[in-house]
Structure formats: structure tokens, C-alpha cells
Short mmCIF file of C-alpha atoms in Angstrom, two decimals:
data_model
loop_
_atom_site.label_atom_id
_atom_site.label_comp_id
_atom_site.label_asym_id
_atom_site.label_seq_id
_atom_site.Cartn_x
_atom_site.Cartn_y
_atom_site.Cartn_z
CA UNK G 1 -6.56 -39.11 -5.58
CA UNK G 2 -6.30 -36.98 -9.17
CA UNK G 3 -8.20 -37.54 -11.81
CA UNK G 4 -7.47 -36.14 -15.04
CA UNK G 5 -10.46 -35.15 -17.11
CA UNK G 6 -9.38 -36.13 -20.55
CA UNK G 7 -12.08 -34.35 -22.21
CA UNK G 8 -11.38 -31.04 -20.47
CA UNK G 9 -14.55 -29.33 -19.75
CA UNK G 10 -13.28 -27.94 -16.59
CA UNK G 11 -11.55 -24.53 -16.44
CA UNK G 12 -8.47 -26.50 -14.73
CA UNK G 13 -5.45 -23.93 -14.72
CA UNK G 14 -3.84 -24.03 -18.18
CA UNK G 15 -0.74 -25.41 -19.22
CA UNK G 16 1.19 -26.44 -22.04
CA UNK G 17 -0.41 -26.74 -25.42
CA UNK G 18 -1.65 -23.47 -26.58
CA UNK G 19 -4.68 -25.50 -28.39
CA UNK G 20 -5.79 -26.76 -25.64
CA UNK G 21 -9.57 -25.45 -24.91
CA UNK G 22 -11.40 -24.85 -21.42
CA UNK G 23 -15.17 -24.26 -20.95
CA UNK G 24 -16.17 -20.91 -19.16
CA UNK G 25 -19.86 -19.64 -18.65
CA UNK G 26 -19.86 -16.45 -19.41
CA UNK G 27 -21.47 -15.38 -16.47
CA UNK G 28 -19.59 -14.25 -13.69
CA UNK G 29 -18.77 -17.29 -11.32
CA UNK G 30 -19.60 -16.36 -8.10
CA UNK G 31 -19.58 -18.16 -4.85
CA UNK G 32 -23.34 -18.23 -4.87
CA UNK G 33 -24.04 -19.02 -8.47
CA UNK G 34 -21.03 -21.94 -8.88
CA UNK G 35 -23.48 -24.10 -10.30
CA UNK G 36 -22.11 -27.51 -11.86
CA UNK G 37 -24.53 -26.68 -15.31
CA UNK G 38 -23.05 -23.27 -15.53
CA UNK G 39 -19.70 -24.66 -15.03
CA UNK G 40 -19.70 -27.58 -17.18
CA UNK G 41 -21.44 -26.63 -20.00
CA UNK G 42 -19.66 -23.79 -21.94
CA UNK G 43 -21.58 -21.03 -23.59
CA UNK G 44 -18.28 -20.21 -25.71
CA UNK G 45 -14.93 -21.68 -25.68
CA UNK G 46 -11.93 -20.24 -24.75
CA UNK G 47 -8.49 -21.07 -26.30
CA UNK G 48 -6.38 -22.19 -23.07
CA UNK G 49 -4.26 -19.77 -22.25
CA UNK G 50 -0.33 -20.53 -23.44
CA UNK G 51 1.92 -19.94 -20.22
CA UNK G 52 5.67 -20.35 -19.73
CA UNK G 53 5.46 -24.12 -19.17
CA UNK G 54 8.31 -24.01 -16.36
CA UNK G 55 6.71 -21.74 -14.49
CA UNK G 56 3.03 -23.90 -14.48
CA UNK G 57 5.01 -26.70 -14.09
CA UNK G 58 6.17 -26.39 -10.80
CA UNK G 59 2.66 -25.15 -9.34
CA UNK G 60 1.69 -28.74 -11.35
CA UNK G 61 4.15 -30.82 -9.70
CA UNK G 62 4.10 -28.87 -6.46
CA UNK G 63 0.80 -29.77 -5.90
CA UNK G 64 1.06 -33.47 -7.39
CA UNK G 65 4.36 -34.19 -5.68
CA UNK G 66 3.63 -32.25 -2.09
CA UNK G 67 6.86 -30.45 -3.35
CA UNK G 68 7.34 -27.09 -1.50
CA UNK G 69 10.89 -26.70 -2.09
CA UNK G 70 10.63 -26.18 -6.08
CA UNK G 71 12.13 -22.97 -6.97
CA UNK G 72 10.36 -20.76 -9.20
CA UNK G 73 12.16 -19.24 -11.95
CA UNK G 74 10.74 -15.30 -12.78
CA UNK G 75 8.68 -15.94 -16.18
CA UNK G 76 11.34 -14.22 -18.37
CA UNK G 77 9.41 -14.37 -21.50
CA UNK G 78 6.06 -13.14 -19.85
CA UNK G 79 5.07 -10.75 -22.50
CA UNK G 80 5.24 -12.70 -25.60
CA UNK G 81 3.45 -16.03 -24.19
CA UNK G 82 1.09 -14.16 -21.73
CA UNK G 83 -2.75 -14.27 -22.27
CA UNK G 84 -4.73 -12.93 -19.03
CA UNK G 85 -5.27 -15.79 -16.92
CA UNK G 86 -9.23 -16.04 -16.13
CA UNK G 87 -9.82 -14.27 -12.44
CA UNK G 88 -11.58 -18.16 -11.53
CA UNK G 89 -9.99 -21.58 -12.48
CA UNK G 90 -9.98 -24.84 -10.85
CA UNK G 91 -6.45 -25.35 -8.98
CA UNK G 92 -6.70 -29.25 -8.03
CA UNK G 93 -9.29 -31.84 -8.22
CA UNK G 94 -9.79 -34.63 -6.06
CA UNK G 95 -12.42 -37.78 -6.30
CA UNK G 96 -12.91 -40.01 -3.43
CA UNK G 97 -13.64 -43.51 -3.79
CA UNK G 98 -17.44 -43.06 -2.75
CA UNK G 99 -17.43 -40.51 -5.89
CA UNK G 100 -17.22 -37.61 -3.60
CA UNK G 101 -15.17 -34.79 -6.26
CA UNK G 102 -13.23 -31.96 -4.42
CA UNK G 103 -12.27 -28.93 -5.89
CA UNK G 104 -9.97 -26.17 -5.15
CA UNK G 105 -10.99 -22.96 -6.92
CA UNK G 106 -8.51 -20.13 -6.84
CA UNK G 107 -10.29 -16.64 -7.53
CA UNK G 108 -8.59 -12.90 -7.81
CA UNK G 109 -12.10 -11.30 -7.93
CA UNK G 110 -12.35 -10.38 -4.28
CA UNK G 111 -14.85 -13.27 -3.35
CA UNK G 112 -14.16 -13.65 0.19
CA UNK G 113 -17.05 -13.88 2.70
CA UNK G 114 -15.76 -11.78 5.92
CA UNK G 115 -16.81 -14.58 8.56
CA UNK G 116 -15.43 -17.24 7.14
CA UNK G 117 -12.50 -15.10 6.72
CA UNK G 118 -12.52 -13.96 10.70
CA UNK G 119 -13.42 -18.20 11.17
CA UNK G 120 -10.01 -18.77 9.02
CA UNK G 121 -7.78 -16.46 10.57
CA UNK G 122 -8.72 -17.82 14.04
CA UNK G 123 -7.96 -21.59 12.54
CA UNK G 124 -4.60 -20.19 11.85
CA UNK G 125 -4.27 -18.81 15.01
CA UNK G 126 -3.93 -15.36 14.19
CA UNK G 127 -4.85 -12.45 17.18
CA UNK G 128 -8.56 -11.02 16.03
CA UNK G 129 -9.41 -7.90 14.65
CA UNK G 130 -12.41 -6.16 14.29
CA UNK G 131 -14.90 -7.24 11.84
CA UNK G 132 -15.37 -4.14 10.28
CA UNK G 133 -11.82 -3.16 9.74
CA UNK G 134 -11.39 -7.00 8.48
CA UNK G 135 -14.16 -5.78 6.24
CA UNK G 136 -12.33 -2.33 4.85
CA UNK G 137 -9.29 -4.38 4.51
CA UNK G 138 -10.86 -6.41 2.00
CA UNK G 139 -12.81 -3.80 -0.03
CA UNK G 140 -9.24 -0.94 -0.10
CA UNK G 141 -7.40 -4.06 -1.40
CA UNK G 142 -5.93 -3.95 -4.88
CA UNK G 143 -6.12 -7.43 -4.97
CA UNK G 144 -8.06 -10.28 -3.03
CA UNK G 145 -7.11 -13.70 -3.52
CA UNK G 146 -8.58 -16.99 -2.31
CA UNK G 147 -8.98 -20.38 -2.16
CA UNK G 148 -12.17 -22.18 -2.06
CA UNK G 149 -12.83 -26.14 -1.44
CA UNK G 150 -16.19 -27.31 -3.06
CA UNK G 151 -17.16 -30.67 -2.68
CA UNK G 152 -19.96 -32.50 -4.38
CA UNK G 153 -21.49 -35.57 -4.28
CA UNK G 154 -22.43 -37.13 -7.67
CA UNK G 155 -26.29 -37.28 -8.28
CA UNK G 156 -26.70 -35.02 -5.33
CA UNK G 157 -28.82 -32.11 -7.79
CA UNK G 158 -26.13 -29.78 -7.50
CA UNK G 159 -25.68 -29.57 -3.93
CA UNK G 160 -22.17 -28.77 -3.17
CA UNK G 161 -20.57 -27.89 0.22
CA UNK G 162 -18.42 -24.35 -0.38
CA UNK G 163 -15.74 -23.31 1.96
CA UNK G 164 -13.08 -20.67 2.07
CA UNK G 165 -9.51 -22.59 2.97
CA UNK G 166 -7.41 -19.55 1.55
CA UNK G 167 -6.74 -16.31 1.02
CA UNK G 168 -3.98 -13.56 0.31
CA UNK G 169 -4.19 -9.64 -0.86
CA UNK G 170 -2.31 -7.10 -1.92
CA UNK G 171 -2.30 -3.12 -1.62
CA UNK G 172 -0.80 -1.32 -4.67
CA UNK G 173 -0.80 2.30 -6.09
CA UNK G 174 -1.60 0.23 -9.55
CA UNK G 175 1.13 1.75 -11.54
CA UNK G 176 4.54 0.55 -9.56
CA UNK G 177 4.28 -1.01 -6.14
CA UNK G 178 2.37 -3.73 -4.63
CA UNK G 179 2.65 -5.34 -0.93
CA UNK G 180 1.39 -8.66 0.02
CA UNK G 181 -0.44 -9.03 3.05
CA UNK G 182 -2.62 -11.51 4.79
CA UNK G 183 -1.39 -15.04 3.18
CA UNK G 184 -3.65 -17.54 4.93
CA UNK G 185 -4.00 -21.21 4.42
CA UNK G 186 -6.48 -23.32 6.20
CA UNK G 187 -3.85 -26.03 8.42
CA UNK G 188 -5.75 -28.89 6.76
CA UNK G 189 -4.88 -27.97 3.46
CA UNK G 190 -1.34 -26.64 4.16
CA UNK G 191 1.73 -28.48 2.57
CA UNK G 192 0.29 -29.12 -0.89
CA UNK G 193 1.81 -26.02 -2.60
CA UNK G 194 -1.88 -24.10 -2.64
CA UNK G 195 -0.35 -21.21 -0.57
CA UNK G 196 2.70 -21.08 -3.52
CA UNK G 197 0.03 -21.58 -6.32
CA UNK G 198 -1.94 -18.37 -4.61
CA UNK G 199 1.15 -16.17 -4.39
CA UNK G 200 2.42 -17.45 -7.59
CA UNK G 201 -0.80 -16.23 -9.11
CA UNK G 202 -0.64 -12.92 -7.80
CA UNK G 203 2.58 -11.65 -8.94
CA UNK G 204 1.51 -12.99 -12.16
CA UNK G 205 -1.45 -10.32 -12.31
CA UNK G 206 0.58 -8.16 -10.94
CA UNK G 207 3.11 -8.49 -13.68
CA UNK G 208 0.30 -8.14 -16.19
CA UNK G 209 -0.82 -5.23 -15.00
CA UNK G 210 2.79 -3.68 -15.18
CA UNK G 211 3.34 -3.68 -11.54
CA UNK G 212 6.72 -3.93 -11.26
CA UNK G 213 7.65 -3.95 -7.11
CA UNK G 214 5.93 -6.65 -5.55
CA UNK G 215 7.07 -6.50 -1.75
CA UNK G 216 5.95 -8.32 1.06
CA UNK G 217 6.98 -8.40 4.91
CA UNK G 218 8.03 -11.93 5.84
CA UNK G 219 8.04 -13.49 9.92
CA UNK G 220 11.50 -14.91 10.27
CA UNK G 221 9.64 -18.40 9.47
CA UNK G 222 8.22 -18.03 6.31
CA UNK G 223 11.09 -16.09 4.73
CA UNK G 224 11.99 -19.52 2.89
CA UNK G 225 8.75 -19.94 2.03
CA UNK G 226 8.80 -16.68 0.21
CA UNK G 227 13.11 -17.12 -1.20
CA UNK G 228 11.64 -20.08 -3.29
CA UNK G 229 8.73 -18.11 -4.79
CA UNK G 230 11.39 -15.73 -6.23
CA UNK G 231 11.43 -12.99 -3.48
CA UNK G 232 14.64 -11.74 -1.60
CA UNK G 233 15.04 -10.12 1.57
CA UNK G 234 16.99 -6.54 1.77
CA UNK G 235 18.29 -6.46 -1.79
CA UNK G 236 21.12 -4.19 -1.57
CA UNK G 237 20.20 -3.35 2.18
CA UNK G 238 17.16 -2.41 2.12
CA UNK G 239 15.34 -2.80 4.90
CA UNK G 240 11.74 -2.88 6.02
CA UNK G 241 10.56 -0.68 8.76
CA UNK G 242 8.04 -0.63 11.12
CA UNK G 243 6.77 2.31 13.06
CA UNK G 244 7.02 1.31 17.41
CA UNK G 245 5.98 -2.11 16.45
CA UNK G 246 3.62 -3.63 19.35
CA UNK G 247 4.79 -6.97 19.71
CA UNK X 1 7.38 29.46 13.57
CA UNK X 2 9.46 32.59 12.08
CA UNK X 3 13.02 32.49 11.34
CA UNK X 4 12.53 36.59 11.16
CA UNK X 5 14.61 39.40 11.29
CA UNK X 6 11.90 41.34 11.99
CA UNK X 7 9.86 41.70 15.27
CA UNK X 8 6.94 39.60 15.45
CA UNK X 9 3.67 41.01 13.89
CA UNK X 10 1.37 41.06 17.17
CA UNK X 11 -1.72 39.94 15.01
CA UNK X 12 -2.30 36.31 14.78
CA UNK X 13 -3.07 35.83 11.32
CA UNK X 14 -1.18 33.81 10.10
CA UNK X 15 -2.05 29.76 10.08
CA UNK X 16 1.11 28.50 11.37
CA UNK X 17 1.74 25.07 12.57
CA UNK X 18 -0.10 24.73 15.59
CA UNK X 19 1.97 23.72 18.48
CA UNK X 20 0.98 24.67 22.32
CA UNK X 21 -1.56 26.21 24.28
CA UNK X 22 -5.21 25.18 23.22
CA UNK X 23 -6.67 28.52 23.10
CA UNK X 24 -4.74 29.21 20.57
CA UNK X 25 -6.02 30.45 17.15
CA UNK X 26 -5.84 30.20 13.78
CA UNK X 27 -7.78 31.52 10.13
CA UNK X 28 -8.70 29.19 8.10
CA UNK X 29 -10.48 29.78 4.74
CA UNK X 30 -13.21 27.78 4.48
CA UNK X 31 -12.97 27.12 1.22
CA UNK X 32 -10.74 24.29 -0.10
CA UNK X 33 -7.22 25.47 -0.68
CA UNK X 34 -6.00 24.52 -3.84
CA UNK X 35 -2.66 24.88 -5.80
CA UNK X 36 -4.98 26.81 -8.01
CA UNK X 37 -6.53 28.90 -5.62
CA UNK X 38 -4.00 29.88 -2.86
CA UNK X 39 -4.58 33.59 -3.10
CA UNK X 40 -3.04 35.51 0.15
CA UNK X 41 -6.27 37.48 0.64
CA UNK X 42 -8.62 34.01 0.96
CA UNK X 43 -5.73 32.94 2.94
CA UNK X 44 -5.05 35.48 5.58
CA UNK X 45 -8.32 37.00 6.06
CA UNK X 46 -10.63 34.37 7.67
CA UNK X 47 -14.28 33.40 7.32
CA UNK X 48 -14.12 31.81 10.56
CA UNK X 49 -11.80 30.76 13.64
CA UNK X 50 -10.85 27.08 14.72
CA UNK X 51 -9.82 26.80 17.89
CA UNK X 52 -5.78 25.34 17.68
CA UNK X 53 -5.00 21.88 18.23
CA UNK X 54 -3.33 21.00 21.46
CA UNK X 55 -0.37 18.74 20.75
CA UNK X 56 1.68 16.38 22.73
CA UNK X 57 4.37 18.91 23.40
CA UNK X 58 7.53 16.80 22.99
CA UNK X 59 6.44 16.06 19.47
CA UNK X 60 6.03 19.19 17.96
CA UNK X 61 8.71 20.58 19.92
CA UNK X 62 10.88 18.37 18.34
CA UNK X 63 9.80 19.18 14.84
CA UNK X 64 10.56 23.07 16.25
CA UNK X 65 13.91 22.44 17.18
CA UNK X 66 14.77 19.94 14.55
CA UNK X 67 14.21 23.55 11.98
CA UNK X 68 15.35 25.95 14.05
CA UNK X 69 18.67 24.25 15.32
CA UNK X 70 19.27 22.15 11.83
CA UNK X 71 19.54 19.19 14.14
CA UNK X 72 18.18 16.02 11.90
CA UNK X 73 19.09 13.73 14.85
CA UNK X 74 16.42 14.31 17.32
CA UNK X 75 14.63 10.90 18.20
CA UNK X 76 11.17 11.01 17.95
CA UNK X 77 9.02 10.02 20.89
CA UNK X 78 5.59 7.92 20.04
CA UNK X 79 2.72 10.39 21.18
CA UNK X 80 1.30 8.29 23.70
CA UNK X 81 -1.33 10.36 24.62
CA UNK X 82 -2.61 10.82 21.42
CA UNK X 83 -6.37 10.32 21.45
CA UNK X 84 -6.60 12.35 24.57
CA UNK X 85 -4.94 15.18 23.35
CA UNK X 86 -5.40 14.87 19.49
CA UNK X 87 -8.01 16.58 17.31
CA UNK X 88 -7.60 16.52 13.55
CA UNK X 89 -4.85 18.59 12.08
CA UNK X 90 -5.55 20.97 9.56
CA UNK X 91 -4.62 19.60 5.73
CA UNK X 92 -2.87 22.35 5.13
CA UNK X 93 -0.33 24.58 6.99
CA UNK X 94 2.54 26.84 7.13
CA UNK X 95 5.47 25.13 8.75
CA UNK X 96 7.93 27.88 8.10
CA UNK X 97 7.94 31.55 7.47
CA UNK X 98 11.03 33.15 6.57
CA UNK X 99 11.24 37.26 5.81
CA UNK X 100 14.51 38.31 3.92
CA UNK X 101 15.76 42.01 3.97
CA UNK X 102 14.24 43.18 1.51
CA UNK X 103 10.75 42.22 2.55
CA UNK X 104 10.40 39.33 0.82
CA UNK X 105 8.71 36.32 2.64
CA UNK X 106 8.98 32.85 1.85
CA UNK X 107 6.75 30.25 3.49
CA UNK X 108 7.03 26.39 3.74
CA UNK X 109 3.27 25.03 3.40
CA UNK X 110 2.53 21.42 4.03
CA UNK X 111 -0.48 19.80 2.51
CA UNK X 112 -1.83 16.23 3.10
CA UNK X 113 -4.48 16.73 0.34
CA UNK X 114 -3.04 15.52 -2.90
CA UNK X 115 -2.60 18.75 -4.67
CA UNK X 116 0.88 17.84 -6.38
CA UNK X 117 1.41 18.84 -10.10
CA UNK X 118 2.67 15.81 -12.02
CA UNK X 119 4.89 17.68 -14.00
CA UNK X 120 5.97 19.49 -10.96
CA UNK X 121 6.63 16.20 -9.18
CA UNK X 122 8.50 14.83 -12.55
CA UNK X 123 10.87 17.80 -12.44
CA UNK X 124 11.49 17.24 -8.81
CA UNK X 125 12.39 13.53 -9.16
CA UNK X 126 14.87 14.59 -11.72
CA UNK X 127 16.38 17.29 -9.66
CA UNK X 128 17.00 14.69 -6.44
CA UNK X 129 18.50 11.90 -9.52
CA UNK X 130 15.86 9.27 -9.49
CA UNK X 131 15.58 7.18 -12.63
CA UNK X 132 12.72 8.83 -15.37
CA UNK X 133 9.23 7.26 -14.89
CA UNK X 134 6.34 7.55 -16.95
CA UNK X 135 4.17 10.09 -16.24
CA UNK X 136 1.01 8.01 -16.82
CA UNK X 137 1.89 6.24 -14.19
CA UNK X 138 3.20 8.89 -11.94
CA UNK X 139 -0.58 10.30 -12.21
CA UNK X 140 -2.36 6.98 -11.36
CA UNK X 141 0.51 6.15 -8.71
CA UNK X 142 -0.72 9.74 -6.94
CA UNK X 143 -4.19 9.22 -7.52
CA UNK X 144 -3.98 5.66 -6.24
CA UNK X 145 -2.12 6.48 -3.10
CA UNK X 146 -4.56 6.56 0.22
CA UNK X 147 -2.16 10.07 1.34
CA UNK X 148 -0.13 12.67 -0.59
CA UNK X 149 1.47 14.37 1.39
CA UNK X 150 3.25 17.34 -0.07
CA UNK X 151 5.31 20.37 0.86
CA UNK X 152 5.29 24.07 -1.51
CA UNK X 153 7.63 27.13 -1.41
CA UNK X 154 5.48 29.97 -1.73
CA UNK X 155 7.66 33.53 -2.21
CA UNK X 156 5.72 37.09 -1.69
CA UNK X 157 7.21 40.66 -2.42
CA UNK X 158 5.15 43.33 -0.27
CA UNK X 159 2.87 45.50 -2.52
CA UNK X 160 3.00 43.12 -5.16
CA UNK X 161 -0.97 42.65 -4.71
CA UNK X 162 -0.78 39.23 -4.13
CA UNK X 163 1.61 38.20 -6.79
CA UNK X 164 3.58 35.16 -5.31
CA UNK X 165 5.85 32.11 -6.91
CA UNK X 166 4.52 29.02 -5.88
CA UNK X 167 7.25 25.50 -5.57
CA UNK X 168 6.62 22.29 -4.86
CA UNK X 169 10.01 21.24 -3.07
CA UNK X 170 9.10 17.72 -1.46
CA UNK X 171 6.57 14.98 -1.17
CA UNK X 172 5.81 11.74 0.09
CA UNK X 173 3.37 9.41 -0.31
CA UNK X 174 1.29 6.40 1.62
CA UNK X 175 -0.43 3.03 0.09
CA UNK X 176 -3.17 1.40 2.50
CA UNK X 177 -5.89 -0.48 3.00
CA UNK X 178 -7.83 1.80 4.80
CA UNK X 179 -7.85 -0.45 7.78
CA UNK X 180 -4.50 -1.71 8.71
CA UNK X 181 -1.17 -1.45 7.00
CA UNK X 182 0.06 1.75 5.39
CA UNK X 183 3.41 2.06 3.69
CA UNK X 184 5.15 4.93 2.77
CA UNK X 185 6.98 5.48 -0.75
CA UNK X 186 8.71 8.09 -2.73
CA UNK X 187 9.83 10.60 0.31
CA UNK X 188 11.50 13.04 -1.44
CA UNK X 189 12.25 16.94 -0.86
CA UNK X 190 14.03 19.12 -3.20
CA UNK X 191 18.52 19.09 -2.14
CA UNK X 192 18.21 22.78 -1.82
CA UNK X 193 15.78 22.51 0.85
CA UNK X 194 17.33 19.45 2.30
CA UNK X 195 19.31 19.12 5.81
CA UNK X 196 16.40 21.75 7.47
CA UNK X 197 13.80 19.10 9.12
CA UNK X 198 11.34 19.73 6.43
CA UNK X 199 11.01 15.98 5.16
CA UNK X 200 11.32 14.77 8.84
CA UNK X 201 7.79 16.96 9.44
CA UNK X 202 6.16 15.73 6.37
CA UNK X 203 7.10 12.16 7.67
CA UNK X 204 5.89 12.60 11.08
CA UNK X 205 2.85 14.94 9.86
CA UNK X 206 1.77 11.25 7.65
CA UNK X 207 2.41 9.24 10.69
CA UNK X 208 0.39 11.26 12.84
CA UNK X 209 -2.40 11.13 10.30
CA UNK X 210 -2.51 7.78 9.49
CA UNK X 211 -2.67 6.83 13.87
CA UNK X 212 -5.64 9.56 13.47
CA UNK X 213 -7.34 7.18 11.17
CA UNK X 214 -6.31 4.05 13.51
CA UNK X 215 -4.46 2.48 10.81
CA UNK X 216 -1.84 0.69 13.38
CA UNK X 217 0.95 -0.33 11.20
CA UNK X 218 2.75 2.02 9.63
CA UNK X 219 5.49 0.28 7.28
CA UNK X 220 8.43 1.44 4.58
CA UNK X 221 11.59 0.29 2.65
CA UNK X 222 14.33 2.54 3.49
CA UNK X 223 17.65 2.30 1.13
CA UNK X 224 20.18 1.83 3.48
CA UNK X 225 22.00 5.25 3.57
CA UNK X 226 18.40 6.56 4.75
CA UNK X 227 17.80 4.09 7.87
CA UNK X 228 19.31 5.94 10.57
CA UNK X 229 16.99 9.03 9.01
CA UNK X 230 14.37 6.90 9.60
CA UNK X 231 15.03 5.36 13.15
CA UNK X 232 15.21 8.62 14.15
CA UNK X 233 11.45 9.19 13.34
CA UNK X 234 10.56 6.05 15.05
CA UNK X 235 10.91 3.07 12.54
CA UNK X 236 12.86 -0.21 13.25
CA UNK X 237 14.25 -2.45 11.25
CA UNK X 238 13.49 -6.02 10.85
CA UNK X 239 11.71 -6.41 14.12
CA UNK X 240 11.30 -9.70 15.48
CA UNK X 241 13.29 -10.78 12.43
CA UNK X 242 10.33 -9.78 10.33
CA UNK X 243 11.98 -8.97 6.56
CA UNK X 244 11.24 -6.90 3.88
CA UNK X 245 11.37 -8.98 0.45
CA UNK X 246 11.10 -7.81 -2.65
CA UNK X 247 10.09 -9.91 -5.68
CA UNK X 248 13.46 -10.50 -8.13
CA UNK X 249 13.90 -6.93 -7.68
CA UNK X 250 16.12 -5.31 -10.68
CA UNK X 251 19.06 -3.26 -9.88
#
């Protein structure tokens, strides 16, 4: 079930009115310090960021409507609407009818505990890799996204049960390429369009940051995935190579 | 490696690429060779001797051949043996010498330690047609790159006490993540230079380097004209129907 909070004091991912205001503590949000307080009581306000409605729209309706087939149209007027999105914003929220409140938190600041990242990619069922090379992955990324579930219980002090259920990251030369590598979604939370609204968020920083060439390499399965976020496979025949893959 | 007309100095002094027998040697200069710094007398007389790398044979011979014979379609074999055999290449080496008649001698250095010139590289990417890019971001794109690999032109006369024109005429470069996935962008070497092997040893040269570091998966985008250039060093396309996509790419 969504709720809507009509007065807004959660950082929920911006929209459509460019007046619209979110509270942020202007500490940086951590995994360790997401503390309710922090987050619900602002120490400034922040305008809410004005985005390309479209484009917001269909992470919106993605995720209310379980619609993965929505096509996303490249933000054409990016420069003259863009503010920088904040690097932590609440994606979806959920209450229960016991008053349990879910939320999924997407982050760009690199926030991703390596176990629970080794504990996801065996979920997923990927082949496992060393720890410490999982490790140097993370830290020689130009970008680490994830997704975080955080439930709490109301009246429970602050207690809240924090668990990584996402991630993506990219490699870039930061001035004019970028690959995507890695995008992981926990199987309980796949099909709601959190995947999309990860990827979707990263070539949006990516276009901020004037990074024009945002390539990834696709398994034959997830290719449509990645046609309806906007990417296409050999544009004028190019191909991607591999080196004696080991399949 | 000498494309010579003249008999082969006996005296090993020369840091050529290393190729065969393991008690092989070679000077090095132990101080870091720099654009800046690449004076004949640091680099011929050494402060100390490294033993030469023994290298799968087949590899480097066919590096050899593919400059000696002009023959761009050797296939590359994988170096299975690599960690037995392998210790670290040198960063720097010469991959060609050539002497003309009149004594001068022009040598083909490869380097793997960054040292390209970003208005040298600009001026190259003109010369081979690619579109203008800012050099801002040419500088960060280099500095941001996990190997630049890079290939010089460096021209002596005899007795001209160490005078020598220095050329950068290729480079290529790799993005990683240190760990697991490299990918290789902006292979270029100057057209005068071209059809002689020389990009398809800078290429190989980065692969070897990057297996060196165990980073396993070593990935590009190859416009389609330069595929079969690449298939030759080892890459496949699409393998297991795996696709490279690109992001509403602008043509």
C-alpha cells in the first residue's frame, strides 16, 4: 500500500511543481546515522528540485503501476530544468496495516556494505568472487548505486531494520565515457521498476556531469530491459568485444 | 628488433623488446623515464641490469613477425601459460629500431605510464579525422584512465650529442575498476605509421598488462570496419549474445 505524505517532510524523489519543498538534514545520511529525527526534521529546506515531468513520470507510474514496459524518452531539455538531484532520496514508501512503514532509499554515494553485497549477488545467483576484489570494485567505481529497504515500526524509538536489496555502478574516465556494470536487484523486490528507477538515476548524473557515452554490456535477456531505458545495441555496428571470454 | 642495414652492434645495450631466452639482458635507467627526461646517455648507459623477461614464445613472435613481414592478420593465441612464465614487463621499451643511410636512427618506444602530451594527443586525433574535443576533458579523460598506453617516434643523428626529435604517433587507453572489467577506448596511431603492427603491440602490450593485474575481463566497442582488426588480437563479438548498448548514442 502507498501512502502519500501530504505534508511532505520526506525527501521523496521530486516531481512536478518546482515549489514544492523537501526536508534534508544537512548531515550526511549514512546507512548508520539514518535516524528518523535527522530525517524528518529539516535543518534547512530545500526547493524540490524541477525535473522533466515525463521523464519522473514514468519512474512514478512504473513503480505505482508494476509497469516495466514504459519507455523512457532521453530528457531533451535537461539543462534548462536540471537542478542536481540529492545523492539520497526516498524512492517508494510502503505502510502495512499493523503501521509497519517501508522505505526504499536510492543512494549514489557509494554506501554499499561488501557482505551484504557478496549475500545479494549470491540471492541473484550470480558465480562468487573474491571479497576483496568485490571490495576494489566498489572503491575504483565512478559511481555506486543502491537500493536500501528500511522498515520501521511506529513507536519502536527509532529502531529500523536496514537492508541492501540493490545496487548498480559504473566505471568512467569522468569526462566522456561511462560503462554500467553490476545491476543487481534483490528477486523479492524485482518487477516494481526499482532496477529502471536505479539505472534511470544514473545516466541522469551521468548526464549532469557531462558524460556523454553511457555504455553497458547486456546478456541476451535483459537487452529489453535496457531498449526501454533508452539504450540501443550496436548503433551503426558497433559491437562489443570481449577478450577469450570464459564462459 | 632492427630493421637495419647495418650489421648488428655486438653490445647489448640497447632495451629492446624482450622476447626469448631468459638470460637475456637489458639496461634500464633507474630513474623514471619521462617525456621530459629521455636523454640517450640515462638511457643507454645503465645503473643496473634486469634480468629479461621470458615470454610465451608464440606471442611475441607474433608481434615480431606481424612488423617485420607487415602481416596485420596474424591471430593471436591467449598466453596460457602466463603466470608461469610471466614477470612484469618493463613500462617502457623500444619495439623498433630502424637506421637509415645516412646514420640516422629512428626508434618506436612504447610506454604504459601515462606520459602523453595533451596537445600532442589533440594534434594526433586531428591528423587520424576524429571529431575536435575539448582539451579539458582530454586531460581528465587521460588522467582518469586506469592505463595509458602510448607509443613515441624518437629520431637521432650520430654526433649530434644527444639531440633527438621526439613524436608521439599512437595511443590507447583503458577504464577499470581495478578489480574486474577493463575497457579499452581511443586506440589510435598516427596513418603514417599505420599498416606496420605497431597498434596491434600496444593492444596486446595493454592486454597482457591488465591479465598481469588479474583483471579478467578485458572489454571494447569496435566500429565495425575495425572488428576483424580486433578478432585478430583475440576479441569476440557478442558472445553468448551478450550486446554492447549504448545510451541514445548521437551520430
Amino acid at each position: 500500500m502507498l501512502t502519500h505524505n501530504v505534508a511532505a517532510p520526506s525527501s521523496l524523489c521530486p516531481i512536478l511543481s518546482n515549489d514544492w519543498h523537501f526536508h534534508v538534514s544537512d548531515q550526511l545520511i549514512s546507512p548508520h546515522n539514518l535516524n528518523p529525527n535527522l530525517f524528518w526534521r529539516a535543518s534547512r529546506k530545500i526547493k524540490g528540485c524541477r525535473l522533466k515531468s515525463s521523464f519522473w513520470e514514468s519512474i512514478r507510474s512504473g513503480i505505482l503501476k508494476n509497469n516495466t514496459t514504459q519507455i523512457v524518452e532521453p530528457p531533451s531539455t535537461l539543462e534548462e530544468e536540471e537542478e542536481p538531484l540529492p545523492d539520497e532520496f526516498v524512492l517508494v514508501e510502503k505502510s502495512q496495516l499493523d503501521g509497519e512503514v517501508e522505505q526504499i532509499i536510492f543512494s549514489s554515494g557509494g554506501d554499499v556494505d561488501v557482505y551484504e553485497l557478496q549475500a545479494l549477488c549470491d540471492k541473484v545467483g550470480w558465480p562468487r568472487r573474491p571479497l576483496s576484489k568485490l571490495a576494489a570494485a566498489l572503491k575504483n567505481s565512478y559511481m555506486v548505486a543502491a537500493l536500501h529497504s528500511v522498515k520501521k515500526l511506529p513507536g519502536s524509538e527509532g529502531n529500523e531494520q536496514k537492508r541492501l536489496i540493490g545496487m548498480a555502478r559504473a566505471t568512467s574516465d569522468h569526462a566522456f565515457n561511462a560503462t554500467i556494470w553490476d545491476v543487481l536487484v534483490d528477486p523479492s523486490y524485482q518487477g516494481q521498476g526499482l532496477g529502471k528507477a536505479m539505472v534511470e538515476k544514473m545516466i541522469r548524473t551521468l548526464l549532469q556531469r557531462d558524460i556523454g557515452n553511457i555504455t553497458l554490456f547486456a546478456d541476451s535477456q535483459v537487452v529489453e530491459f535496457y531498449r526501454n531505458l533508452g539504450f540501443e545495441p550496436d548503433p551503426e555496428g558497433i559491437k562489443g568485444m570481449f577478450w577469450y571470454p570464459r564462459y
